Amino acid sequence: MSVLTNNVQAQSVNPVLQYTVSMPNPESHYFHVELNCSGWKEETIDFKMPNWMPGYYQMMNYSKMVENFVAKNDNKDLAVTKANENTWQINVTKNRPFTLSYDVKADKQFVANSFLDTTHAYIIPNSLFVYINENLNIPVSVKISGMKEGMKIATGLESIKESKTEFYASDFDILYDCPILIGDLEELPSFKVKGIEHRFVGYKLGNFDKVTFMSNLKKVVESAVAVIGDIPYKEYTFIGIGPGQGGIEHLNNTTVSFDGNGLDNPDTMTTMMNFLAHEYFHHYNVKRIRPFELGPFDYDKGNKTNLLWVSEGLSVYYEYLIVKRAGLINEQTLFNNFESSINAFENSPGRNYQSLTQSSFETWSDGPFGKQGENANKAISYYDKGPAVGLVLDFAIRKATENKKSLDDVMQLLYWQYYKKMQRGFTDAEFQQACETTARISLAKEFEYVYTTKEIDYNAYLSYAGLRLKEQVDYDSKSKKYSFQFLDTKNESQQKVFYSWLNK
Ligand SMILES: [Zn+2]
């Protein structure tokens, strides 16, 4: 990109923000951050650190990790006032360039935290780069300085003039959507889907059959793309940040905890493909097909929505189907996947207390998987009930349309109507409307499973595909165990529905 001017000019009218990140003492786990700022017309400026990152719906209070915040103008220190926990207010001379610098502690290894040690660095931009209050739309550049020899960078950010260490974001939403991984990284041979490059780059990938892994991953991407039919990015990067738990989705990349050791075991490979299918499908479902409330992001207060059960729960639903449709698992494994979600939900005492919409809204206080400890019986996880309701909706739509339409058509409608055409998210009512438009009937009865705690009548829906759920009670543990079975006789129509569900 060539929109950046490296020479600061006093008469420049557009603000220019240039970040430089260095790691002088990686063993101390501190990043050093400098911001060169010019072309700013106000005299009082509020710099803010986000409190959270989209994709991880918890207050992270990143500003707590910031130390030694200094502002300078013409080599003179400027007064810095802390307006609140995550806001630094400075007074500058109009139109004169100035510099900020601060250190960020990064000693906790987690997918939603920045981390630094002598071997590698992982940057969550939301925890490293302050923005100017109410000015998220300003372009920004980031330079990584003082990297050890042999180290490489993986990020979804665009390079400046093909530089390996300087990057550009058209605004802060893009910057905050692109984590940066630095270290002795390994890149696996990339693949193309519909002519578009997909890469897998990571730190400490481990020993495994990398050719089979990438061939499986390509099938997963193709199968996910087939649900929507369109690829909205120029390039996509899977970024493996090392062993650990969890992943976070972005528009053109995902950062995933990854340990390839053990992938030679077919079950471990299947679990990994499910995980990657889930994170990858999110680039549609939540990043583009999104709840109305999830944009623009409020990096201060968070964005509460009733619809995380769609963004997360239906991503679990599709994760299961994508891996099956990719030909990587058999029917029994697909059933086992659904059984694990249904059994977890049906045995959670919170299922009589909290609806899907409530669990979505309350996640900021309940935690990522619902309340824990002594209040665990007051909450459910939308990761478990979401795919169960996905089954109900998919089969209700198939039944109403004689299998001509499915939940896939709902996802496509949301993508084209709200993301592409209206460029906004959908409301609760609009999601139900999209399902009903596709089904051409009212689905009020089915949406009771979304808005209330009404017991789910699975078999009323599964029978349409010649399936049923058998319930067994384990009297010792007082738990229920559900398992998928085929109906004794399956007619032609049930066969057809079953195979079109599995194969798209
Ligand atoms: Zn997810």
PDB file of N, CA, C and O and ligand atoms in Angstrom, residues 249 278-279 282 311-312 315 383, ligand 1:
ATOM      1  N   GLU A 249     -11.547 -16.372  15.924  1.00  0.00           N
ATOM      2  CA  GLU A 249     -11.819 -16.199  14.505  1.00  0.00           C
ATOM      3  C   GLU A 249     -11.664 -14.745  14.078  1.00  0.00           C
ATOM      4  O   GLU A 249     -11.918 -13.841  14.867  1.00  0.00           O
ATOM      5  N   HIS A 278     -14.667 -25.344  12.705  1.00  0.00           N
ATOM      6  CA  HIS A 278     -15.428 -24.385  13.521  1.00  0.00           C
ATOM      7  C   HIS A 278     -14.838 -22.974  13.389  1.00  0.00           C
ATOM      8  O   HIS A 278     -15.540 -22.017  13.065  1.00  0.00           O
ATOM      9  N   GLU A 279     -13.537 -22.857  13.619  1.00  0.00           N
ATOM     10  CA  GLU A 279     -12.903 -21.530  13.563  1.00  0.00           C
ATOM     11  C   GLU A 279     -12.994 -20.962  12.146  1.00  0.00           C
ATOM     12  O   GLU A 279     -13.234 -19.772  11.958  1.00  0.00           O
ATOM     13  N   HIS A 282     -16.465 -19.646  11.123  1.00  0.00           N
ATOM     14  CA  HIS A 282     -16.751 -18.356  11.764  1.00  0.00           C
ATOM     15  C   HIS A 282     -16.463 -17.160  10.847  1.00  0.00           C
ATOM     16  O   HIS A 282     -17.006 -16.086  11.064  1.00  0.00           O
ATOM     17  N   SER A 311     -24.281 -17.563  16.377  1.00  0.00           N
ATOM     18  CA  SER A 311     -22.872 -17.402  15.996  1.00  0.00           C
ATOM     19  C   SER A 311     -22.022 -18.573  16.472  1.00  0.00           C
ATOM     20  O   SER A 311     -21.172 -19.068  15.736  1.00  0.00           O
ATOM     21  N   GLU A 312     -22.233 -19.020  17.696  1.00  0.00           N
ATOM     22  CA  GLU A 312     -21.420 -20.113  18.246  1.00  0.00           C
ATOM     23  C   GLU A 312     -22.111 -21.475  18.094  1.00  0.00           C
ATOM     24  O   GLU A 312     -21.513 -22.426  17.615  1.00  0.00           O
ATOM     25  N   SER A 315     -22.347 -22.605  14.630  1.00  0.00           N
ATOM     26  CA  SER A 315     -21.000 -22.933  14.123  1.00  0.00           C
ATOM     27  C   SER A 315     -20.587 -24.334  14.571  1.00  0.00           C
ATOM     28  O   SER A 315     -19.869 -25.020  13.855  1.00  0.00           O
ATOM     29  N   TYR A 383     -22.986 -23.561  23.304  1.00  0.00           N
ATOM     30  CA  TYR A 383     -22.196 -24.498  22.492  1.00  0.00           C
ATOM     31  C   TYR A 383     -22.860 -25.884  22.455  1.00  0.00           C
ATOM     32  O   TYR A 383     -22.661 -26.638  21.520  1.00  0.00           O
TER      33      TYR A 383
HETATM   34 ZN    ZN B   1     -16.649 -20.431  18.088  1.00  0.00          ZN
END
